[in-house]
Amino acid sequence: MTQMASTSALPRLLLLAPPGAGKGTQGRRLAELFGVTHIATGDLLREHVATATPVGREAKSYMDAGELVPDPLVLTLVLDRIGGEPPLDGFVLDGFPRTVAQAEAAMRWAVDSDRTFHAVVSLEVPTPELIRRLLERGRASGRADDNEVTIAERLRVYEVKTAPLLAFYARRGLLLEIDGSGDPDLVFSRISEALTRLGVSS
Ligand code: ADP
């Protein structure tokens, strides 16, 4: 299946990157730039855990162990946010999809809802730098999964389950590979320039 980028005014972007690459920071800034909704599955899940909803109770053990939350649960969460009558127009999806099954479901939703994606932004950061950033975030914020053991597992899970999506989106002509090292402002300008070259601009 090939997918033509839609021509509608509001962009629909996906952020695909390993833990610690800066998805959250860049996702928020991109959403602000384009005036669209930022949907971070990690944030949504952490909210559910914090308020101990049934979703949160199911997700917690996976998140604490650095494993992915099961696809059906994540898909329900995301499709509830972007679905509806009419479906959401512009958005930045941050941390979703993370498995081939999620990507296939997202693509089906996009085609069925006439909301095909404009670009998938991949942030590339060397692994030692990812580990350094995550340990620092763990010290500063106390985020439960930012400890040495869980970080290693999240990076492993990323390589096995999520990295194959890079080829999935490259085949569809949607992948923008961005150098995610250095200052967040610099990374943001690299992303916006690449999007502009693709015809996505604010
Ligand atoms: P990071 O990218 O640093 O791991 P996130 O906040 O994106 O941080 O994700 C935190 C955790 O939430 C993940 O380790 C995983 O357990 C869960 N999670 C987030 N998004 C997904 C997803 N699309 N599919 C499955 N699990 C997810």
mmCIF file with all atom_site columns, C-alpha atoms in Angstrom, residues 5-13 30-37 87-92 114-119 199-202:
data_model
loop_
_atom_site.group_PDB
_atom_site.id
_atom_site.type_symbol
_atom_site.label_atom_id
_atom_site.label_alt_id
_atom_site.label_comp_id
_atom_site.label_asym_id
_atom_site.label_entity_id
_atom_site.label_seq_id
_atom_site.pdbx_PDB_ins_code
_atom_site.Cartn_x
_atom_site.Cartn_y
_atom_site.Cartn_z
_atom_site.occupancy
_atom_site.B_iso_or_equiv
_atom_site.pdbx_formal_charge
_atom_site.auth_seq_id
_atom_site.auth_comp_id
_atom_site.auth_asym_id
_atom_site.auth_atom_id
_atom_site.pdbx_PDB_model_num
ATOM 1  C CA . ALA A 1 5   ? 0.693   12.858 1.623  1.00 0.00 ? 5   ALA A CA 1
ATOM 2  C CA . SER A 1 6   ? -2.575  14.673 2.189  1.00 0.00 ? 6   SER A CA 1
ATOM 3  C CA . THR A 1 7   ? -2.840  18.303 1.158  1.00 0.00 ? 7   THR A CA 1
ATOM 4  C CA . SER A 1 8   ? -4.991  19.528 4.041  1.00 0.00 ? 8   SER A CA 1
ATOM 5  C CA . ALA A 1 9   ? -3.779  22.631 5.894  1.00 0.00 ? 9   ALA A CA 1
ATOM 6  C CA . LEU A 1 10  ? -2.970  21.176 9.309  1.00 0.00 ? 10  LEU A CA 1
ATOM 7  C CA . PRO A 1 11  ? -0.017  18.812 9.532  1.00 0.00 ? 11  PRO A CA 1
ATOM 8  C CA . ARG A 1 12  ? -0.214  15.319 10.988 1.00 0.00 ? 12  ARG A CA 1
ATOM 9  C CA . LEU A 1 13  ? 3.215   14.314 12.182 1.00 0.00 ? 13  LEU A CA 1
ATOM 10 C CA . LEU A 1 30  ? 6.206   21.248 16.871 1.00 0.00 ? 30  LEU A CA 1
ATOM 11 C CA . ALA A 1 31  ? 2.616   21.164 18.073 1.00 0.00 ? 31  ALA A CA 1
ATOM 12 C CA . GLU A 1 32  ? 2.925   24.755 19.241 1.00 0.00 ? 32  GLU A CA 1
ATOM 13 C CA . LEU A 1 33  ? 4.504   25.876 15.954 1.00 0.00 ? 33  LEU A CA 1
ATOM 14 C CA . PHE A 1 34  ? 1.682   24.396 13.887 1.00 0.00 ? 34  PHE A CA 1
ATOM 15 C CA . GLY A 1 35  ? -1.127  25.032 16.378 1.00 0.00 ? 35  GLY A CA 1
ATOM 16 C CA . VAL A 1 36  ? -2.051  21.350 16.574 1.00 0.00 ? 36  VAL A CA 1
ATOM 17 C CA . THR A 1 37  ? -2.619  18.897 19.427 1.00 0.00 ? 37  THR A CA 1
ATOM 18 C CA . PRO A 1 87  ? -11.593 12.899 13.187 1.00 0.00 ? 87  PRO A CA 1
ATOM 19 C CA . LEU A 1 88  ? -8.941  15.256 14.563 1.00 0.00 ? 88  LEU A CA 1
ATOM 20 C CA . ASP A 1 89  ? -7.298  17.202 11.735 1.00 0.00 ? 89  ASP A CA 1
ATOM 21 C CA . GLY A 1 90  ? -3.760  18.209 12.763 1.00 0.00 ? 90  GLY A CA 1
ATOM 22 C CA . PHE A 1 91  ? -1.696  16.510 15.463 1.00 0.00 ? 91  PHE A CA 1
ATOM 23 C CA . VAL A 1 92  ? 1.744   15.466 16.586 1.00 0.00 ? 92  VAL A CA 1
ATOM 24 C CA . ASP A 1 114 ? -8.964  10.723 5.234  1.00 0.00 ? 114 ASP A CA 1
ATOM 25 C CA . ARG A 1 115 ? -6.234  11.841 7.612  1.00 0.00 ? 115 ARG A CA 1
ATOM 26 C CA . THR A 1 116 ? -3.055  10.445 6.053  1.00 0.00 ? 116 THR A CA 1
ATOM 27 C CA . PHE A 1 117 ? 0.214   11.429 7.713  1.00 0.00 ? 117 PHE A CA 1
ATOM 28 C CA . HIS A 1 118 ? 2.482   14.126 6.276  1.00 0.00 ? 118 HIS A CA 1
ATOM 29 C CA . ALA A 1 119 ? 5.792   13.057 7.792  1.00 0.00 ? 119 ALA A CA 1
ATOM 30 C CA . GLY A 1 199 ? 6.297   21.308 1.912  1.00 0.00 ? 199 GLY A CA 1
ATOM 31 C CA . VAL A 1 200 ? 5.063   21.226 5.534  1.00 0.00 ? 200 VAL A CA 1
ATOM 32 C CA . SER A 1 201 ? 5.422   24.708 7.004  1.00 0.00 ? 201 SER A CA 1
ATOM 33 C CA . SER A 1 202 ? 3.523   26.905 9.432  1.00 0.00 ? 202 SER A CA 1
#
